[in-house]
Short mmCIF file of C-alpha atoms and ligand atoms in Angstrom, two decimals:
data_model
loop_
_atom_site.label_atom_id
_atom_site.label_comp_id
_atom_site.label_asym_id
_atom_site.label_seq_id
_atom_site.Cartn_x
_atom_site.Cartn_y
_atom_site.Cartn_z
CA UNK A 1236 43.09 1.02 1.71
CA UNK A 1237 41.34 2.10 -1.47
CA UNK A 1238 38.63 0.10 -3.19
CA UNK A 1239 38.60 2.52 -6.12
CA UNK A 1240 41.13 0.39 -8.03
CA UNK A 1241 38.40 -2.22 -8.59
CA UNK A 1242 36.12 0.22 -10.42
CA UNK A 1243 36.37 2.32 -13.55
CA UNK A 1244 34.09 5.34 -13.76
CA UNK A 1245 36.39 7.27 -16.07
CA UNK A 1246 34.66 10.40 -17.38
CA UNK A 1247 31.38 9.54 -15.65
CA UNK A 1248 29.80 12.56 -13.97
CA UNK A 1249 28.96 11.71 -10.36
CA UNK A 1250 26.82 14.23 -8.49
CA UNK A 1251 26.86 13.96 -4.68
CA UNK A 1252 24.59 16.07 -2.46
CA UNK A 1253 25.64 16.79 1.12
CA UNK A 1254 29.24 16.40 -0.01
CA UNK A 1255 30.46 19.01 2.44
CA UNK A 1256 29.51 16.56 5.22
CA UNK A 1257 31.39 13.74 6.89
CA UNK A 1258 30.21 10.72 4.91
CA UNK A 1259 29.63 12.18 1.47
CA UNK A 1260 32.97 13.99 1.44
CA UNK A 1261 34.55 10.60 2.07
CA UNK A 1262 32.52 9.09 -0.79
CA UNK A 1263 33.55 11.95 -3.10
CA UNK A 1264 37.26 11.42 -2.35
CA UNK A 1265 37.09 7.69 -3.07
CA UNK A 1266 34.88 7.98 -6.14
CA UNK A 1267 37.21 10.58 -7.66
CA UNK A 1268 39.99 7.94 -7.59
CA UNK A 1269 37.98 5.84 -10.08
CA UNK A 1270 38.43 8.50 -12.78
CA UNK A 1271 34.98 10.04 -12.34
CA UNK A 1272 34.30 13.76 -12.50
CA UNK A 1273 32.81 14.47 -9.10
CA UNK A 1274 30.44 17.34 -8.35
CA UNK A 1275 30.26 18.11 -4.61
CA UNK A 1276 26.94 19.83 -3.79
CA UNK A 1277 26.28 21.40 -0.41
CA UNK A 1278 24.48 24.36 1.12
CA UNK A 1279 27.79 24.92 2.92
CA UNK A 1280 29.94 25.89 -0.04
CA UNK A 1281 33.08 26.46 2.03
CA UNK A 1282 33.06 22.90 3.30
CA UNK A 1283 32.38 21.38 -0.13
CA UNK A 1284 35.12 23.56 -1.62
CA UNK A 1285 37.63 22.38 0.97
CA UNK A 1286 37.03 18.74 0.02
CA UNK A 1287 36.95 19.48 -3.72
CA UNK A 1288 40.32 21.24 -3.36
CA UNK A 1289 41.77 18.21 -1.54
CA UNK A 1290 40.60 15.95 -4.37
CA UNK A 1291 41.98 18.26 -7.08
CA UNK A 1292 45.30 18.53 -5.23
CA UNK A 1293 45.65 14.75 -5.57
CA UNK A 1294 45.25 15.05 -9.33
CA UNK A 1295 41.62 13.92 -9.56
CA UNK A 1296 38.63 15.82 -10.95
CA UNK A 1297 36.19 17.56 -8.60
CA UNK A 1298 34.34 20.82 -8.18
CA UNK A 1299 32.09 22.25 -5.45
CA UNK A 1300 28.69 23.82 -6.11
CA UNK A 1301 26.63 25.76 -3.58
CA UNK A 1302 23.23 24.08 -3.70
CA UNK A 1303 20.16 23.99 -1.50
CA UNK A 1304 18.54 20.60 -2.10
CA UNK A 1305 15.21 22.06 -0.99
CA UNK A 1306 15.14 24.79 -3.68
CA UNK A 1307 14.41 23.69 -7.24
CA UNK A 1308 15.94 26.86 -8.72
CA UNK A 1309 19.16 26.28 -6.81
CA UNK A 1310 19.36 22.64 -7.97
CA UNK A 1311 18.64 23.59 -11.58
CA UNK A 1312 21.32 26.29 -11.54
CA UNK A 1313 23.78 23.72 -10.26
CA UNK A 1314 22.70 21.19 -12.90
CA UNK A 1315 23.40 23.76 -15.63
CA UNK A 1316 26.78 24.67 -14.13
CA UNK A 1317 27.82 20.99 -13.88
CA UNK A 1318 26.67 20.34 -17.45
CA UNK A 1319 28.89 23.20 -18.63
CA UNK A 1320 31.89 22.06 -16.53
CA UNK A 1321 31.71 18.26 -16.81
CA UNK A 1322 28.67 17.18 -18.85
CA UNK A 1323 25.33 15.80 -17.67
CA UNK A 1324 24.89 13.59 -14.61
CA UNK A 1325 25.49 9.83 -14.89
CA UNK A 1326 25.24 8.84 -11.23
CA UNK A 1327 23.46 10.72 -8.43
CA UNK A 1328 24.15 10.11 -4.75
CA UNK A 1329 21.52 11.79 -2.56
CA UNK A 1330 23.53 12.27 0.63
CA UNK A 1331 22.17 15.49 2.15
CA UNK A 1332 20.18 14.56 5.24
CA UNK A 1333 20.16 14.57 8.99
CA UNK A 1334 18.18 15.01 12.21
CA UNK A 1335 17.26 18.05 14.32
CA UNK A 1336 17.16 18.40 18.13
CA UNK A 1337 13.70 20.01 17.91
CA UNK A 1338 12.36 16.72 16.55
CA UNK A 1339 14.01 14.60 19.27
CA UNK A 1340 12.49 13.57 22.61
CA UNK A 1341 14.59 13.66 25.77
CA UNK A 1342 13.47 10.23 26.93
CA UNK A 1343 13.22 6.85 25.31
CA UNK A 1344 9.91 6.09 27.04
CA UNK A 1345 7.05 8.31 28.16
CA UNK A 1346 6.49 7.92 31.92
CA UNK A 1347 3.84 8.97 34.42
CA UNK A 1348 6.30 11.03 36.47
CA UNK A 1349 8.58 12.79 33.99
CA UNK A 1350 10.14 16.02 35.37
CA UNK A 1351 8.32 19.09 33.94
CA UNK A 1352 11.39 20.27 32.02
CA UNK A 1353 11.52 17.03 30.02
CA UNK A 1354 10.95 17.44 26.26
CA UNK A 1355 8.39 14.73 25.67
CA UNK A 1356 6.67 13.60 22.47
CA UNK A 1357 3.93 16.15 23.24
CA UNK A 1358 6.47 19.00 23.13
CA UNK A 1359 8.01 18.16 19.75
CA UNK A 1360 8.14 21.19 17.51
CA UNK A 1361 6.17 21.11 14.23
CA UNK A 1362 8.81 23.17 12.48
CA UNK A 1363 11.54 20.79 13.65
CA UNK A 1364 9.62 17.80 12.34
CA UNK A 1365 9.01 19.53 9.00
CA UNK A 1366 12.71 20.39 8.79
CA UNK A 1367 13.72 16.75 9.18
CA UNK A 1368 11.10 15.41 6.75
CA UNK A 1369 11.88 18.05 4.17
CA UNK A 1370 15.66 17.70 4.37
CA UNK A 1371 15.68 13.92 4.10
CA UNK A 1372 12.69 13.24 1.83
CA UNK A 1373 12.16 16.34 -0.32
CA UNK A 1374 15.94 16.86 -0.29
CA UNK A 1375 16.22 13.50 -2.06
CA UNK A 1376 13.17 13.82 -4.31
CA UNK A 1377 13.91 17.29 -5.75
CA UNK A 1378 17.54 16.62 -6.84
CA UNK A 1379 16.32 13.34 -8.35
CA UNK A 1380 13.68 15.24 -10.37
CA UNK A 1381 16.30 17.60 -11.71
CA UNK A 1382 19.25 15.27 -12.37
CA UNK A 1383 17.45 12.06 -13.40
CA UNK A 1384 15.95 13.86 -16.40
CA UNK A 1385 19.43 13.92 -17.98
CA UNK A 1386 20.12 10.30 -16.96
CA UNK A 1387 17.23 8.80 -18.93
CA UNK A 1388 18.55 6.38 -21.55
CA UNK A 1389 22.21 6.67 -20.50
CA UNK A 1390 24.26 3.49 -20.06
CA UNK A 1391 25.16 2.82 -16.43
CA UNK A 1392 22.96 5.55 -15.01
CA UNK A 1393 21.92 5.05 -11.41
CA UNK A 1394 20.87 6.73 -8.18
CA UNK A 1395 21.96 5.89 -4.65
CA UNK A 1396 19.96 7.15 -1.68
CA UNK A 1397 21.03 7.11 1.97
CA UNK A 1398 18.48 5.43 4.22
CA UNK A 1399 19.30 4.19 7.71
CA UNK A 1400 18.96 1.06 9.79
CA UNK A 1401 16.20 2.92 11.69
CA UNK A 1402 13.96 2.92 8.60
CA UNK A 1403 12.59 -0.56 9.32
CA UNK A 1404 12.69 -0.47 13.12
CA UNK A 1405 12.60 3.08 14.51
CA UNK A 1406 15.21 4.18 17.03
CA UNK A 1407 13.91 5.71 20.25
CA UNK A 1408 13.74 9.53 20.58
CA UNK A 1409 13.86 10.37 16.85
CA UNK A 1410 10.42 9.76 15.30
CA UNK A 1411 10.82 12.27 12.48
CA UNK A 1412 14.25 11.06 11.39
CA UNK A 1413 13.17 7.41 11.54
CA UNK A 1414 9.99 8.17 9.59
CA UNK A 1415 11.83 10.23 6.99
CA UNK A 1416 14.38 7.46 6.42
CA UNK A 1417 11.52 4.93 6.11
CA UNK A 1418 10.17 7.23 3.40
CA UNK A 1419 13.58 7.18 1.70
CA UNK A 1420 13.62 3.37 1.61
CA UNK A 1421 10.10 3.38 0.16
CA UNK A 1422 10.98 6.08 -2.40
CA UNK A 1423 14.07 4.11 -3.44
CA UNK A 1424 11.88 1.16 -4.38
CA UNK A 1425 9.39 3.45 -6.10
CA UNK A 1426 12.13 5.05 -8.22
CA UNK A 1427 13.64 1.65 -9.05
CA UNK A 1428 10.32 0.56 -10.53
CA UNK A 1429 9.46 3.88 -12.15
CA UNK A 1430 12.74 4.22 -14.05
CA UNK A 1431 13.21 0.53 -14.86
CA UNK A 1432 12.24 0.99 -18.54
CA UNK A 1433 14.66 3.87 -19.14
CA UNK A 1434 17.89 2.41 -17.78
CA UNK A 1435 18.20 4.15 -14.41
CA UNK A 1436 18.73 1.81 -11.46
CA UNK A 1437 18.00 3.09 -7.96
CA UNK A 1438 19.29 1.57 -4.74
CA UNK A 1439 20.08 2.72 -1.22
CA UNK A 1440 22.44 1.95 1.61
CA UNK A 1441 21.18 1.79 5.19
CA UNK A 1442 24.12 2.56 7.48
CA UNK A 1443 24.17 1.47 11.09
CA UNK A 1444 26.07 3.25 13.82
CA UNK A 1445 29.29 4.82 12.64
CA UNK A 1446 31.96 6.65 14.56
CA UNK A 1447 32.62 10.09 13.17
CA UNK A 1448 34.34 13.17 14.54
CA UNK A 1449 30.85 14.57 15.24
CA UNK A 1450 29.72 11.80 17.57
CA UNK A 1451 33.03 10.46 18.92
CA UNK A 1452 32.70 12.44 22.15
CA UNK A 1453 29.16 11.09 22.72
CA UNK A 1454 30.23 7.52 22.21
CA UNK A 1455 33.54 7.35 24.09
CA UNK A 1456 34.75 8.87 27.35
CA UNK A 1457 38.15 10.51 27.86
CA UNK A 1458 39.75 7.10 28.38
CA UNK A 1459 38.26 5.76 25.14
CA UNK A 1460 35.71 3.54 26.93
CA UNK A 1461 32.15 3.36 25.49
CA UNK A 1462 29.58 5.67 27.17
CA UNK A 1463 26.21 4.28 28.39
CA UNK A 1464 24.51 5.00 25.03
CA UNK A 1465 27.44 3.54 23.14
CA UNK A 1466 27.29 0.46 25.34
CA UNK A 1467 23.60 0.01 24.48
CA UNK A 1468 24.34 0.36 20.76
CA UNK A 1469 27.18 -2.13 20.92
CA UNK A 1470 25.07 -4.62 22.88
CA UNK A 1471 22.53 -4.50 20.04
CA UNK A 1472 25.13 -4.80 17.29
CA UNK A 1473 26.04 -8.47 16.89
CA UNK A 1474 29.53 -7.59 15.61
CA UNK A 1475 30.04 -5.61 18.86
CA UNK A 1476 31.68 -2.59 17.27
CA UNK A 1477 30.89 0.64 15.45
CA UNK A 1478 31.36 0.98 11.71
CA UNK A 1479 33.70 3.40 9.97
CA UNK A 1480 32.82 5.65 7.02
CA UNK A 1481 35.28 3.64 4.94
CA UNK A 1482 33.11 0.53 5.48
CA UNK A 1483 30.23 2.10 3.53
CA UNK A 1484 32.43 2.56 0.51
CA UNK A 1485 32.36 -1.00 -0.78
CA UNK A 1486 28.56 -0.95 -0.84
CA UNK A 1487 28.41 2.40 -2.60
CA UNK A 1488 30.94 1.49 -5.30
CA UNK A 1489 29.35 -1.92 -5.80
CA UNK A 1490 25.85 -0.49 -6.28
CA UNK A 1491 27.15 2.27 -8.56
CA UNK A 1492 28.99 -0.14 -10.84
CA UNK A 1493 27.02 -1.57 -13.79
CA UNK A 1494 29.46 -4.48 -14.13
CA UNK A 1495 28.89 -5.60 -10.54
CA UNK A 1496 25.30 -4.52 -9.93
CA UNK A 1497 23.69 -4.15 -13.35
CA UNK A 1498 20.68 -6.27 -12.35
CA UNK A 1499 20.41 -4.91 -8.80
CA UNK A 1500 17.55 -2.46 -8.58
CA UNK A 1501 15.47 -1.35 -5.61
CA UNK A 1502 17.56 -2.83 -2.79
CA UNK A 1503 18.25 -1.12 0.52
CA UNK A 1504 21.58 -2.55 1.59
CA UNK A 1505 22.12 -2.62 5.38
CA UNK A 1506 25.71 -1.87 6.39
CA UNK A 1507 25.29 -2.17 10.12
CA UNK A 1508 27.26 -5.05 11.62
CA UNK A 1509 24.04 -7.07 11.86
CA UNK A 1510 22.10 -4.47 13.93
CA UNK A 1511 18.92 -4.72 11.82
CA UNK A 1512 19.02 -8.52 11.84
CA UNK A 1513 19.23 -8.84 15.62
CA UNK A 1514 16.18 -9.09 17.88
CA UNK A 1515 18.32 -8.73 20.99
CA UNK A 1516 17.64 -12.32 22.05
N1 NAD B 2894 26.59 9.48 10.27
C1 NAD B 2894 25.83 8.41 10.48
O1 NAD B 2894 26.04 7.65 11.42
C2 NAD B 2894 24.68 8.11 9.54
C3 NAD B 2894 23.97 6.92 9.71
C4 NAD B 2894 22.91 6.64 8.85
C5 NAD B 2894 22.59 7.53 7.85
N2 NAD B 2894 23.29 8.70 7.72
C6 NAD B 2894 22.90 9.59 6.63
O2 NAD B 2894 24.03 9.81 5.78
C7 NAD B 2894 23.91 11.09 5.17
C8 NAD B 2894 25.17 11.91 5.45
O3 NAD B 2894 25.34 11.97 6.87
P1 NAD B 2894 26.60 12.67 7.56
O4 NAD B 2894 26.80 11.98 8.86
O5 NAD B 2894 27.72 12.76 6.61
O6 NAD B 2894 25.97 14.10 7.87
P2 NAD B 2894 26.67 15.54 7.87
O7 NAD B 2894 25.80 16.39 8.75
O8 NAD B 2894 28.12 15.46 8.16
O9 NAD B 2894 26.49 16.01 6.35
C9 NAD B 2894 25.27 16.46 5.83
C10 NAD B 2894 25.59 17.57 4.84
O10 NAD B 2894 24.35 17.99 4.24
C11 NAD B 2894 24.43 19.39 4.07
N3 NAD B 2894 23.08 19.97 3.98
C12 NAD B 2894 22.20 20.20 4.98
N4 NAD B 2894 21.10 20.80 4.51
C13 NAD B 2894 21.29 20.95 3.17
C14 NAD B 2894 20.51 21.52 2.14
N5 NAD B 2894 19.29 22.05 2.37
N6 NAD B 2894 21.01 21.54 0.89
C15 NAD B 2894 22.25 21.01 0.63
N7 NAD B 2894 23.03 20.47 1.57
C16 NAD B 2894 22.55 20.44 2.83
C17 NAD B 2894 25.15 19.90 5.32
O11 NAD B 2894 25.70 21.19 5.09
C18 NAD B 2894 26.21 18.80 5.50
O12 NAD B 2894 27.42 19.14 4.86
C19 NAD B 2894 22.64 11.72 5.74
O13 NAD B 2894 21.57 11.43 4.86
C20 NAD B 2894 22.45 10.97 7.04
O14 NAD B 2894 21.11 11.01 7.44
C21 NAD B 2894 24.32 9.01 8.53
#
């Protein structure tokens, strides 16, 4: 199934960070089918190149750029290279992000009698927490500083950030990731207001639990039955299933498209099977 047929981004320059990763590579492939020129940015050039090559092989327009979203010089170099290859940015998708085990507790709850080897809240590593905050928050703010400058006054310009359903209600074990995604939701609203006089809309999606090749083994056993953690997730997801990367695509294309979403600015769209709406009762 492709939703791209419903959208026309011919000759628009779409810049996607984290495009060597699972979700943003998928976005890049679909967005390229709309006629856009897609720039795939990632610190892992090899991965971004692989996906850009797949897109080009299908006859669409894409190119990979090695970029560290935490280094202004790196982002600016990429901006200049994209401008020379495709023109200046029309739409920015800030997709680079993620968690780190050093910022994750072993247990959901602190207890009086935890075994000594348990990594509790008190053992969380400052560097791990900084890594997660920087990657998700600064890694969204810095590319926006660099690319949005060229988007000012352009027709149809917009930014899409990737928040998470844990931004409003934190998930257990991952305080830094939940906090950083809360900051992304807040920053999305801030940007929407700040750029509202110069024609740049800013919105976000907040994905729920998705199955990807990275987490499939954690969520399903060898027989394909949900593991204990997967069972807990499914119990708290009213639709009683995981999402697929493809199910984020409609939201992304919709928010990107001026014809569909021209007056939508500052929303954080949950795509989570009802997870964030459910109190569990
Ligand atoms: N997968 C999910 O279930 C899920 C749910 C909610 C939100 N998200 C968010 O969606 C986004 C994409 O997630 P994903 O699952 O595709 O992750 P992923 O790990 O597959 O991809 C992330 C990409 O970011 C790149 N990256 C890391 N540090 C970078 C840096 N400093 N500069 C440039 N690139 C860098 C990595 O190389 C990787 O290719 C993230 O923001 C993530 O937090 C994912």
